[in-house]
Every structure is written in C-alpha cells, then in structure tokens.
Amino acid sequence: MEKRTCGKSGIEISSMGIGCWSYGGGDYWGPQAQSDVTAVVNAALDAGINFFDTAEGYNSGRSEEALAVALEGRRHEAIIGTKISRPDPAAMREHCEGSLQRLQTDYVDIYMIHWPHDEFAIEESMAELMRLQEDGLIRAIGVSNFGVAQLTAALNTGATIAVNQVCYNLLSRAIEPGVLPLCREQNVGILGYMPLLQGILTGQYKSADEIPPVHARFRHFRDERPEASHGEEGAEEEMFETLEGIREITEAEGVPMSRLAIAWAMARPGITCMLVGTRNIDELEQNLHVAAYSPSADVIASLDKVTAPLLEKLGEDPDYFAGGRIH
C-alpha cells in the first residue's frame, strides 16, 4: 500500500484509510460486532493500511473504544486520527485526555477539529492545540470540514496544520475549485471521506426513493427529505443522470462502480488518503482490490466530464450536510 506524507508533519499514512464511524455501534449505522472490528483492523494492518480515523462524537466515544480493543498489541503499527467536536479552548485538554483514555494510548497521531465553530476564536483553539502538541499528547494538528476562509484563518495563527478532512467523491467535487488548490499550495494534506457517498456510488440504487432517509440528507437531495437540513432544492434528477453516466464507464471498464469511484478519488493530485468505511472482512477485501487497480487517464477524464454538470449544479459549497457552515 502506497504511503503519503501528511503535509509538513512527516507522518506517513496509507493512501487508503479505515473510517471507523460505525465502530462501537450506534443509531446511524446500527450494531457493529467487536469481532468484525478486530478482524478488519488486524487484516488492514497486515495489508499495509495504517491509518484509522475516528472521533469522540462517533457513537458517543464507543468508536474510539472499539478501535483500542482492535489495536491491542499493535498500536505502534497504526496512525490514529481522532476529532474533537467543539474546539472550546477551555475544554480541549479534557476532551483530548478523554480520547486518549478511550483509545488506550498515550498520544494521538493527528488530532482534528471536527467542524468549524465560529463561537470560538480560531486563534485560541489553535493555541491550545499547539500546547497539546508541545506536551506530547498529540503529534500533529488537523482540521476537518474547513473551507478556504476558515483554513486560511487557521493557518494564519502560525499553527502547522497537517490535514484537512473533507467530503470528496465523484458526486461531491465542491473542494476542487478552492479548498483543494489552497491545501496543495499550503502543503496541507487532504483526508477524503465518503468516497462512495454512503453507498450511493456502489450503484445499488436506481432512484432517490430507494435510499434510506438517513442517507438522503445531503445537498444532492430535496430539502423536504426527513433527515435533510441544508435548505436547498437538491439535484436528485441530475445525480441519477450522473450515476447512469458513471455506470456506463464502469461497465466498459469491467470493474465494480465502487472500485472505480474509490480509485478515481485516490488518484486525484493533492489527496493524501481516502477513508473507506469498512465493517467486515468481506468489505475490506473488496476495498483492497482498489489498491491493485489504476484507472487510465482516459477513464479519469471521462469520469471528470460526466460528473462536471452535477458539480456545476451543486456549486462550490463543500458543506453537503447543513449548508453554510463551511466557507
């Protein structure tokens, strides 16, 4: 598995990482067996995947706990990224120590602010993160879901930011006009998440109504969907037209849509790592096929072309969930 360096941190992580949101089980993804988590983590390490992404907010901390159990005896082989939900400078150390306890480790490799919060001055949040770094509780500072203005403000504090974790896939390309070029210019690594848009880019759905409400809350969908809160008209028709175009390219290439989608994202310049949610060994084996597959320049160009109209329709707002939080 190819390793890529996270910005200026010197930390090398695999080009594919394991997203641990489902670990520990919860309302969003349903039950998750610890035996499957342990099997996936160990098999991933054996295959050369060393990056595991979690957060204190994933299943009320149970994701961190489940990852710790799975990494028993192999913590030294792993790079762990976790996230703080609210970057309150007065509480950051307490939250970091809570994550360390749940992860059963003395340090976090990459500690990220999960979402930007205008209620806290970024200068104070970054200052506290730098203190945690100086004290050895974290190795590198990261952010998640930061737009151009927010990332610029964070960089202007003098903090060295290793990564920005953002949503990125064939149907969600909003980072390309602004966020991606800025990260490349400033040597900030990009951790891409949701490469399959929570299953939509597997090709299993033929219409928007087939998609479970909890997975139909993005800006791609109409705002009257039960779980949606973005306040926009959506682009359901355009999305499924785009999916049909992707399907044609997939069939011509002779690979599963999911493999092509993940490989496309991993091949983009500036992408350090793509996170794949992996719940069991079967899913891991499917994802590992991506590492052995490289789409040609012609295939990548075709995918860029067929997905460009949806990018134009949805625009440059990289917040696909609520709208307006990222700028």
mmCIF file of C-alpha atoms in Angstrom:
data_model
loop_
_atom_site.group_PDB
_atom_site.id
_atom_site.type_symbol
_atom_site.label_atom_id
_atom_site.label_comp_id
_atom_site.label_asym_id
_atom_site.label_seq_id
_atom_site.Cartn_x
_atom_site.Cartn_y
_atom_site.Cartn_z
ATOM 1 C CA MET A 1 0.000 0.000 0.000
ATOM 2 C CA GLU A 2 1.390 3.384 -1.028
ATOM 3 C CA LYS A 3 2.263 5.768 1.806
ATOM 4 C CA ARG A 4 1.847 9.539 1.555
ATOM 5 C CA THR A 5 3.068 12.251 3.916
ATOM 6 C CA CYS A 6 0.556 14.400 5.789
ATOM 7 C CA GLY A 7 1.586 17.942 4.955
ATOM 8 C CA LYS A 8 4.692 19.079 6.820
ATOM 9 C CA SER A 9 4.162 16.667 9.714
ATOM 10 C CA GLY A 10 6.430 13.897 8.461
ATOM 11 C CA ILE A 11 3.690 11.395 9.342
ATOM 12 C CA GLU A 12 3.269 8.842 6.576
ATOM 13 C CA ILE A 13 -0.110 7.222 6.125
ATOM 14 C CA SER A 14 -1.523 4.741 3.646
ATOM 15 C CA SER A 15 -3.330 6.138 0.602
ATOM 16 C CA MET A 16 -6.393 4.228 1.823
ATOM 17 C CA GLY A 17 -7.509 4.541 5.432
ATOM 18 C CA ILE A 18 -10.215 2.916 7.524
ATOM 19 C CA GLY A 19 -13.138 5.101 8.540
ATOM 20 C CA CYS A 20 -14.326 3.970 11.965
ATOM 21 C CA TRP A 21 -17.652 5.797 12.285
ATOM 22 C CA SER A 22 -19.666 2.573 12.611
ATOM 23 C CA TYR A 23 -17.380 1.022 15.214
ATOM 24 C CA GLY A 24 -18.934 0.578 18.621
ATOM 25 C CA GLY A 25 -22.406 0.501 17.072
ATOM 26 C CA GLY A 26 -24.993 3.259 17.144
ATOM 27 C CA ASP A 27 -28.220 4.685 15.744
ATOM 28 C CA TYR A 28 -26.759 5.857 12.441
ATOM 29 C CA TRP A 29 -25.074 2.663 11.219
ATOM 30 C CA GLY A 30 -26.715 0.123 13.512
ATOM 31 C CA PRO A 31 -24.997 -2.639 15.513
ATOM 32 C CA GLN A 32 -21.329 -3.401 14.929
ATOM 33 C CA ALA A 33 -19.697 -6.561 16.259
ATOM 34 C CA GLN A 34 -16.371 -6.040 18.016
ATOM 35 C CA SER A 35 -15.152 -9.293 16.466
ATOM 36 C CA ASP A 36 -15.586 -7.772 12.998
ATOM 37 C CA VAL A 37 -13.821 -4.568 14.041
ATOM 38 C CA THR A 38 -10.877 -6.514 15.415
ATOM 39 C CA ALA A 39 -10.677 -8.696 12.320
ATOM 40 C CA VAL A 40 -10.788 -5.712 9.945
ATOM 41 C CA VAL A 41 -8.192 -3.687 11.845
ATOM 42 C CA ASN A 42 -5.712 -6.538 12.009
ATOM 43 C CA ALA A 43 -6.219 -7.568 8.388
ATOM 44 C CA ALA A 44 -5.888 -3.938 7.296
ATOM 45 C CA LEU A 45 -2.572 -3.608 9.129
ATOM 46 C CA ASP A 46 -1.385 -6.846 7.536
ATOM 47 C CA ALA A 47 -2.302 -5.406 4.119
ATOM 48 C CA GLY A 48 -0.355 -2.195 4.669
ATOM 49 C CA ILE A 49 -3.207 0.106 5.719
ATOM 50 C CA ASN A 50 -2.000 2.013 8.755
ATOM 51 C CA PHE A 51 -4.438 4.930 9.145
ATOM 52 C CA PHE A 52 -7.592 4.686 11.244
ATOM 53 C CA ASP A 53 -9.955 7.640 11.538
ATOM 54 C CA THR A 54 -12.329 8.041 14.452
ATOM 55 C CA ALA A 55 -13.836 10.801 16.608
ATOM 56 C CA GLU A 56 -15.091 11.389 20.117
ATOM 57 C CA GLY A 57 -18.519 12.007 18.596
ATOM 58 C CA TYR A 58 -18.732 8.669 16.803
ATOM 59 C CA ASN A 59 -21.226 6.612 18.790
ATOM 60 C CA SER A 60 -20.571 8.620 21.959
ATOM 61 C CA GLY A 61 -16.927 7.543 22.130
ATOM 62 C CA ARG A 62 -17.581 3.852 21.524
ATOM 63 C CA SER A 63 -15.800 4.020 18.171
ATOM 64 C CA GLU A 64 -12.585 5.031 19.917
ATOM 65 C CA GLU A 65 -13.049 2.275 22.487
ATOM 66 C CA ALA A 66 -13.667 -0.369 19.832
ATOM 67 C CA LEU A 67 -10.596 0.723 17.879
ATOM 68 C CA ALA A 68 -8.491 0.469 21.026
ATOM 69 C CA VAL A 69 -9.595 -3.117 21.598
ATOM 70 C CA ALA A 70 -8.837 -4.000 17.990
ATOM 71 C CA LEU A 71 -5.364 -2.434 18.143
ATOM 72 C CA GLU A 72 -4.281 -4.253 21.288
ATOM 73 C CA GLY A 73 -0.648 -5.219 20.862
ATOM 74 C CA ARG A 74 -0.365 -3.375 17.525
ATOM 75 C CA ARG A 75 -0.804 0.294 18.476
ATOM 76 C CA HIS A 76 2.775 1.003 17.361
ATOM 77 C CA GLU A 77 1.892 -0.051 13.803
ATOM 78 C CA ALA A 78 -1.068 2.322 13.488
ATOM 79 C CA ILE A 79 -1.575 6.010 12.816
ATOM 80 C CA ILE A 80 -4.699 7.180 14.644
ATOM 81 C CA GLY A 81 -6.661 10.275 13.762
ATOM 82 C CA THR A 82 -9.441 11.429 16.049
ATOM 83 C CA LYS A 83 -11.525 14.567 16.313
ATOM 84 C CA ILE A 84 -12.853 16.943 18.936
ATOM 85 C CA SER A 85 -16.462 18.000 18.440
ATOM 86 C CA ARG A 86 -16.351 21.530 19.912
ATOM 87 C CA PRO A 87 -12.997 23.355 19.886
ATOM 88 C CA ASP A 88 -13.585 25.131 23.190
ATOM 89 C CA PRO A 89 -10.064 26.104 24.314
ATOM 90 C CA ALA A 90 -11.063 25.764 27.970
ATOM 91 C CA ALA A 91 -12.103 22.142 27.494
ATOM 92 C CA MET A 92 -9.823 20.850 24.747
ATOM 93 C CA ARG A 93 -7.278 19.243 27.039
ATOM 94 C CA GLU A 94 -10.001 17.435 28.957
ATOM 95 C CA HIS A 95 -11.538 16.158 25.720
ATOM 96 C CA CYS A 96 -8.172 15.106 24.349
ATOM 97 C CA GLU A 97 -7.390 13.204 27.529
ATOM 98 C CA GLY A 98 -10.812 11.542 27.278
ATOM 99 C CA SER A 99 -9.999 10.343 23.771
ATOM 100 C CA LEU A 100 -6.612 9.093 24.927
ATOM 101 C CA GLN A 101 -8.265 7.101 27.691
ATOM 102 C CA ARG A 102 -10.820 5.556 25.345
ATOM 103 C CA LEU A 103 -8.131 4.801 22.769
ATOM 104 C CA GLN A 104 -5.858 3.328 25.468
ATOM 105 C CA THR A 105 -2.875 5.271 24.173
ATOM 106 C CA ASP A 106 -0.503 7.958 25.394
ATOM 107 C CA TYR A 107 -0.782 10.098 22.277
ATOM 108 C CA VAL A 108 -2.934 10.736 19.213
ATOM 109 C CA ASP A 109 -1.112 10.963 15.912
ATOM 110 C CA ILE A 110 -3.452 13.516 14.316
ATOM 111 C CA TYR A 111 -5.946 15.474 16.428
ATOM 112 C CA MET A 112 -8.552 17.369 14.405
ATOM 113 C CA ILE A 113 -11.270 19.941 14.960
ATOM 114 C CA HIS A 114 -14.306 18.076 13.607
ATOM 115 C CA TRP A 115 -16.270 21.077 12.330
ATOM 116 C CA PRO A 116 -15.516 24.803 12.347
ATOM 117 C CA HIS A 117 -17.234 26.707 15.163
ATOM 118 C CA ASP A 118 -17.499 30.478 14.854
ATOM 119 C CA GLU A 119 -18.299 30.782 18.561
ATOM 120 C CA PHE A 120 -14.667 30.010 19.429
ATOM 121 C CA ALA A 121 -11.800 32.185 18.245
ATOM 122 C CA ILE A 122 -9.625 30.098 15.965
ATOM 123 C CA GLU A 123 -6.521 31.757 17.417
ATOM 124 C CA GLU A 124 -7.361 30.429 20.888
ATOM 125 C CA SER A 125 -8.315 26.958 19.649
ATOM 126 C CA MET A 126 -5.091 26.622 17.657
ATOM 127 C CA ALA A 127 -3.020 27.905 20.556
ATOM 128 C CA GLU A 128 -4.425 25.182 22.790
ATOM 129 C CA LEU A 129 -3.813 22.537 20.138
ATOM 130 C CA MET A 130 -0.208 23.684 19.889
ATOM 131 C CA ARG A 131 0.124 23.342 23.662
ATOM 132 C CA LEU A 132 -1.224 19.783 23.456
ATOM 133 C CA GLN A 133 1.342 19.142 20.748
ATOM 134 C CA GLU A 134 4.168 20.599 22.809
ATOM 135 C CA ASP A 135 3.139 18.420 25.749
ATOM 136 C CA GLY A 136 3.250 15.281 23.606
ATOM 137 C CA LEU A 137 -0.451 14.433 23.765
ATOM 138 C CA ILE A 138 -0.777 14.828 20.006
ATOM 139 C CA ARG A 139 1.770 14.511 17.211
ATOM 140 C CA ALA A 140 0.090 16.678 14.592
ATOM 141 C CA ILE A 141 -2.768 19.183 14.324
ATOM 142 C CA GLY A 142 -5.565 18.742 11.814
ATOM 143 C CA VAL A 143 -8.895 20.239 10.879
ATOM 144 C CA SER A 144 -11.991 18.755 9.299
ATOM 145 C CA ASN A 145 -14.585 20.354 7.024
ATOM 146 C CA PHE A 146 -12.739 23.682 6.834
ATOM 147 C CA GLY A 147 -13.390 25.902 3.823
ATOM 148 C CA VAL A 148 -10.984 28.342 2.201
ATOM 149 C CA ALA A 149 -11.581 31.242 4.610
ATOM 150 C CA GLN A 150 -11.587 29.009 7.694
ATOM 151 C CA LEU A 151 -8.434 27.138 6.713
ATOM 152 C CA THR A 152 -6.694 30.406 5.844
ATOM 153 C CA ALA A 153 -7.578 31.823 9.255
ATOM 154 C CA ALA A 154 -6.291 28.682 10.969
ATOM 155 C CA LEU A 155 -3.016 28.791 9.036
ATOM 156 C CA ASN A 156 -2.600 32.486 9.848
ATOM 157 C CA THR A 157 -2.351 31.607 13.547
ATOM 158 C CA GLY A 158 1.063 30.072 12.848
ATOM 159 C CA ALA A 159 -0.069 26.518 13.573
ATOM 160 C CA THR A 160 1.284 23.808 11.302
ATOM 161 C CA ILE A 161 -1.798 22.009 10.008
ATOM 162 C CA ALA A 162 -1.124 18.505 8.766
ATOM 163 C CA VAL A 163 -4.501 17.698 7.196
ATOM 164 C CA ASN A 164 -7.948 18.936 6.303
ATOM 165 C CA GLN A 165 -10.557 16.157 6.263
ATOM 166 C CA VAL A 166 -13.320 16.810 3.731
ATOM 167 C CA CYS A 167 -16.108 15.066 1.841
ATOM 168 C CA TYR A 168 -14.926 14.085 -1.636
ATOM 169 C CA ASN A 169 -16.282 11.732 -4.266
ATOM 170 C CA LEU A 170 -17.458 11.641 -7.882
ATOM 171 C CA LEU A 171 -20.794 13.167 -6.866
ATOM 172 C CA SER A 172 -19.312 15.662 -4.378
ATOM 173 C CA ARG A 173 -16.489 17.620 -6.011
ATOM 174 C CA ALA A 174 -17.001 21.019 -4.365
ATOM 175 C CA ILE A 175 -13.499 21.112 -2.854
ATOM 176 C CA GLU A 176 -11.898 21.259 -6.306
ATOM 177 C CA PRO A 177 -12.329 24.978 -7.135
ATOM 178 C CA GLY A 178 -10.990 26.384 -3.854
ATOM 179 C CA VAL A 179 -10.212 24.063 -0.953
ATOM 180 C CA LEU A 180 -8.075 21.584 -2.868
ATOM 181 C CA PRO A 181 -5.829 24.206 -4.534
ATOM 182 C CA LEU A 182 -5.328 26.010 -1.213
ATOM 183 C CA CYS A 183 -4.352 22.795 0.557
ATOM 184 C CA ARG A 184 -1.862 21.972 -2.193
ATOM 185 C CA GLU A 185 -0.425 25.492 -2.108
ATOM 186 C CA GLN A 186 -0.040 25.464 1.683
ATOM 187 C CA ASN A 187 1.113 21.825 1.896
ATOM 188 C CA VAL A 188 -1.886 20.675 3.902
ATOM 189 C CA GLY A 189 -2.780 17.039 3.312
ATOM 190 C CA ILE A 190 -6.342 16.096 2.392
ATOM 191 C CA LEU A 191 -8.161 13.206 4.005
ATOM 192 C CA GLY A 192 -11.147 12.483 1.804
ATOM 193 C CA TYR A 193 -14.217 10.882 3.344
ATOM 194 C CA MET A 194 -17.384 9.299 1.919
ATOM 195 C CA PRO A 195 -15.803 8.155 -1.395
ATOM 196 C CA LEU A 196 -18.997 6.156 -2.046
ATOM 197 C CA LEU A 197 -21.373 8.820 -0.679
ATOM 198 C CA GLN A 198 -22.611 6.348 1.917
ATOM 199 C CA GLY A 199 -23.326 3.597 -0.587
ATOM 200 C CA ILE A 200 -24.824 5.598 -3.453
ATOM 201 C CA LEU A 201 -21.711 5.130 -5.595
ATOM 202 C CA THR A 202 -21.974 1.370 -5.342
ATOM 203 C CA GLY A 203 -24.695 1.625 -7.980
ATOM 204 C CA GLN A 204 -27.213 -0.297 -5.881
ATOM 205 C CA TYR A 205 -29.897 2.410 -6.027
ATOM 206 C CA LYS A 206 -31.916 3.206 -9.134
ATOM 207 C CA SER A 207 -33.898 6.124 -7.692
ATOM 208 C CA ALA A 208 -33.735 8.560 -4.802
ATOM 209 C CA ASP A 209 -36.762 6.972 -3.128
ATOM 210 C CA GLU A 210 -34.842 3.694 -2.669
ATOM 211 C CA ILE A 211 -32.239 5.379 -0.468
ATOM 212 C CA PRO A 212 -32.813 5.222 3.315
ATOM 213 C CA PRO A 213 -33.785 8.630 4.729
ATOM 214 C CA VAL A 214 -30.695 8.813 6.951
ATOM 215 C CA HIS A 215 -28.523 8.534 3.817
ATOM 216 C CA ALA A 216 -30.623 11.025 1.847
ATOM 217 C CA ARG A 217 -29.821 14.140 3.834
ATOM 218 C CA PHE A 218 -27.115 15.669 1.641
ATOM 219 C CA ARG A 219 -27.495 18.697 -0.638
ATOM 220 C CA HIS A 220 -27.931 16.265 -3.503
ATOM 221 C CA PHE A 221 -31.454 15.548 -2.193
ATOM 222 C CA ARG A 222 -34.536 17.719 -1.832
ATOM 223 C CA ASP A 223 -34.716 19.604 1.424
ATOM 224 C CA GLU A 224 -38.090 18.067 2.298
ATOM 225 C CA ARG A 225 -36.382 14.711 2.829
ATOM 226 C CA PRO A 226 -36.925 13.747 6.516
ATOM 227 C CA GLU A 227 -33.256 13.958 7.546
ATOM 228 C CA ALA A 228 -32.260 16.925 5.369
ATOM 229 C CA SER A 229 -31.392 20.333 6.829
ATOM 230 C CA HIS A 230 -29.488 22.078 4.047
ATOM 231 C CA GLY A 231 -32.285 24.352 2.797
ATOM 232 C CA GLU A 232 -31.635 23.776 -0.913
ATOM 233 C CA GLU A 233 -33.645 22.339 -3.791
ATOM 234 C CA GLY A 234 -31.288 19.411 -4.288
ATOM 235 C CA ALA A 235 -30.213 17.772 -7.524
ATOM 236 C CA GLU A 236 -31.787 14.327 -7.459
ATOM 237 C CA GLU A 237 -32.525 14.103 -11.181
ATOM 238 C CA GLU A 238 -29.058 15.325 -12.096
ATOM 239 C CA MET A 239 -27.444 12.958 -9.611
ATOM 240 C CA PHE A 240 -29.101 9.873 -11.072
ATOM 241 C CA GLU A 241 -28.328 11.018 -14.604
ATOM 242 C CA THR A 242 -24.716 11.301 -13.477
ATOM 243 C CA LEU A 243 -24.839 7.850 -11.891
ATOM 244 C CA GLU A 244 -26.003 6.374 -15.184
ATOM 245 C CA GLY A 245 -23.060 8.002 -16.920
ATOM 246 C CA ILE A 246 -20.705 6.570 -14.318
ATOM 247 C CA ARG A 247 -22.372 3.170 -14.718
ATOM 248 C CA GLU A 248 -21.662 3.180 -18.464
ATOM 249 C CA ILE A 249 -17.993 3.921 -17.861
ATOM 250 C CA THR A 250 -17.873 1.265 -15.148
ATOM 251 C CA GLU A 251 -19.359 -1.402 -17.414
ATOM 252 C CA ALA A 252 -16.969 -0.509 -20.228
ATOM 253 C CA GLU A 253 -14.056 -0.736 -17.794
ATOM 254 C CA GLY A 254 -15.282 -4.048 -16.391
ATOM 255 C CA VAL A 255 -14.908 -3.178 -12.710
ATOM 256 C CA PRO A 256 -17.435 -2.554 -9.911
ATOM 257 C CA MET A 257 -18.611 1.038 -9.599
ATOM 258 C CA SER A 258 -17.371 1.222 -6.012
ATOM 259 C CA ARG A 259 -13.850 0.246 -7.060
ATOM 260 C CA LEU A 260 -13.774 2.815 -9.819
ATOM 261 C CA ALA A 261 -15.150 5.547 -7.537
ATOM 262 C CA ILE A 262 -12.585 4.993 -4.798
ATOM 263 C CA ALA A 263 -9.714 4.639 -7.282
ATOM 264 C CA TRP A 264 -10.722 7.901 -9.010
ATOM 265 C CA ALA A 265 -10.605 9.767 -5.707
ATOM 266 C CA MET A 266 -7.303 8.211 -4.591
ATOM 267 C CA ALA A 267 -5.699 9.197 -7.898
ATOM 268 C CA ARG A 268 -6.500 12.917 -7.586
ATOM 269 C CA PRO A 269 -3.487 15.205 -7.076
ATOM 270 C CA GLY A 270 -3.419 16.561 -3.534
ATOM 271 C CA ILE A 271 -5.355 13.697 -1.943
ATOM 272 C CA THR A 272 -3.305 12.160 0.855
ATOM 273 C CA CYS A 273 -5.711 9.425 1.892
ATOM 274 C CA MET A 274 -9.226 8.276 1.129
ATOM 275 C CA LEU A 275 -11.174 6.892 4.067
ATOM 276 C CA VAL A 276 -13.347 3.869 3.415
ATOM 277 C CA GLY A 277 -15.938 2.694 5.907
ATOM 278 C CA THR A 278 -15.131 -0.983 6.364
ATOM 279 C CA ARG A 279 -17.357 -3.051 8.646
ATOM 280 C CA ASN A 280 -16.211 -6.607 7.954
ATOM 281 C CA ILE A 281 -13.571 -8.677 6.190
ATOM 282 C CA ASP A 282 -15.640 -9.034 3.020
ATOM 283 C CA GLU A 283 -15.838 -5.247 2.660
ATOM 284 C CA LEU A 284 -12.115 -4.933 3.363
ATOM 285 C CA GLU A 285 -11.278 -7.453 0.664
ATOM 286 C CA GLN A 286 -13.388 -5.538 -1.835
ATOM 287 C CA ASN A 287 -11.699 -2.278 -0.882
ATOM 288 C CA LEU A 288 -8.236 -3.786 -1.149
ATOM 289 C CA HIS A 289 -8.890 -4.556 -4.813
ATOM 290 C CA VAL A 290 -8.717 -0.791 -5.358
ATOM 291 C CA ALA A 291 -5.031 -0.760 -4.419
ATOM 292 C CA ALA A 292 -4.268 -3.073 -7.330
ATOM 293 C CA TYR A 293 -6.306 -1.068 -9.845
ATOM 294 C CA SER A 294 -5.326 2.198 -11.537
ATOM 295 C CA PRO A 295 -7.823 3.830 -13.884
ATOM 296 C CA SER A 296 -6.292 5.168 -17.085
ATOM 297 C CA ALA A 297 -6.036 8.869 -17.846
ATOM 298 C CA ASP A 298 -8.824 8.435 -20.392
ATOM 299 C CA VAL A 299 -11.117 6.836 -17.830
ATOM 300 C CA ILE A 300 -10.397 9.590 -15.309
ATOM 301 C CA ALA A 301 -11.097 12.219 -17.959
ATOM 302 C CA SER A 302 -14.388 10.525 -18.847
ATOM 303 C CA LEU A 303 -15.434 10.457 -15.196
ATOM 304 C CA ASP A 304 -14.494 14.120 -14.803
ATOM 305 C CA LYS A 305 -16.604 15.014 -17.821
ATOM 306 C CA VAL A 306 -19.691 13.036 -16.867
ATOM 307 C CA THR A 307 -19.715 14.405 -13.297
ATOM 308 C CA ALA A 308 -18.955 18.044 -14.177
ATOM 309 C CA PRO A 309 -22.618 19.085 -14.693
ATOM 310 C CA LEU A 310 -23.524 17.915 -11.183
ATOM 311 C CA LEU A 311 -20.585 19.868 -9.769
ATOM 312 C CA GLU A 312 -21.860 22.948 -11.580
ATOM 313 C CA LYS A 313 -25.407 22.370 -10.307
ATOM 314 C CA LEU A 314 -24.412 21.892 -6.661
ATOM 315 C CA GLY A 315 -21.788 24.635 -6.674
ATOM 316 C CA GLU A 316 -18.664 25.228 -4.613
ATOM 317 C CA ASP A 317 -20.147 24.905 -1.102
ATOM 318 C CA PRO A 318 -18.289 21.911 0.368
ATOM 319 C CA ASP A 319 -20.787 21.502 3.210
ATOM 320 C CA TYR A 320 -23.053 18.779 1.859
ATOM 321 C CA PHE A 321 -24.937 18.385 5.128
ATOM 322 C CA ALA A 322 -26.334 21.605 6.576
ATOM 323 C CA GLY A 323 -25.085 24.282 4.217
ATOM 324 C CA GLY A 324 -23.338 27.468 5.267
ATOM 325 C CA ARG A 325 -21.047 26.062 7.942
ATOM 326 C CA ILE A 326 -18.052 25.861 5.602
ATOM 327 C CA HIS A 327 -16.692 28.994 3.977
#
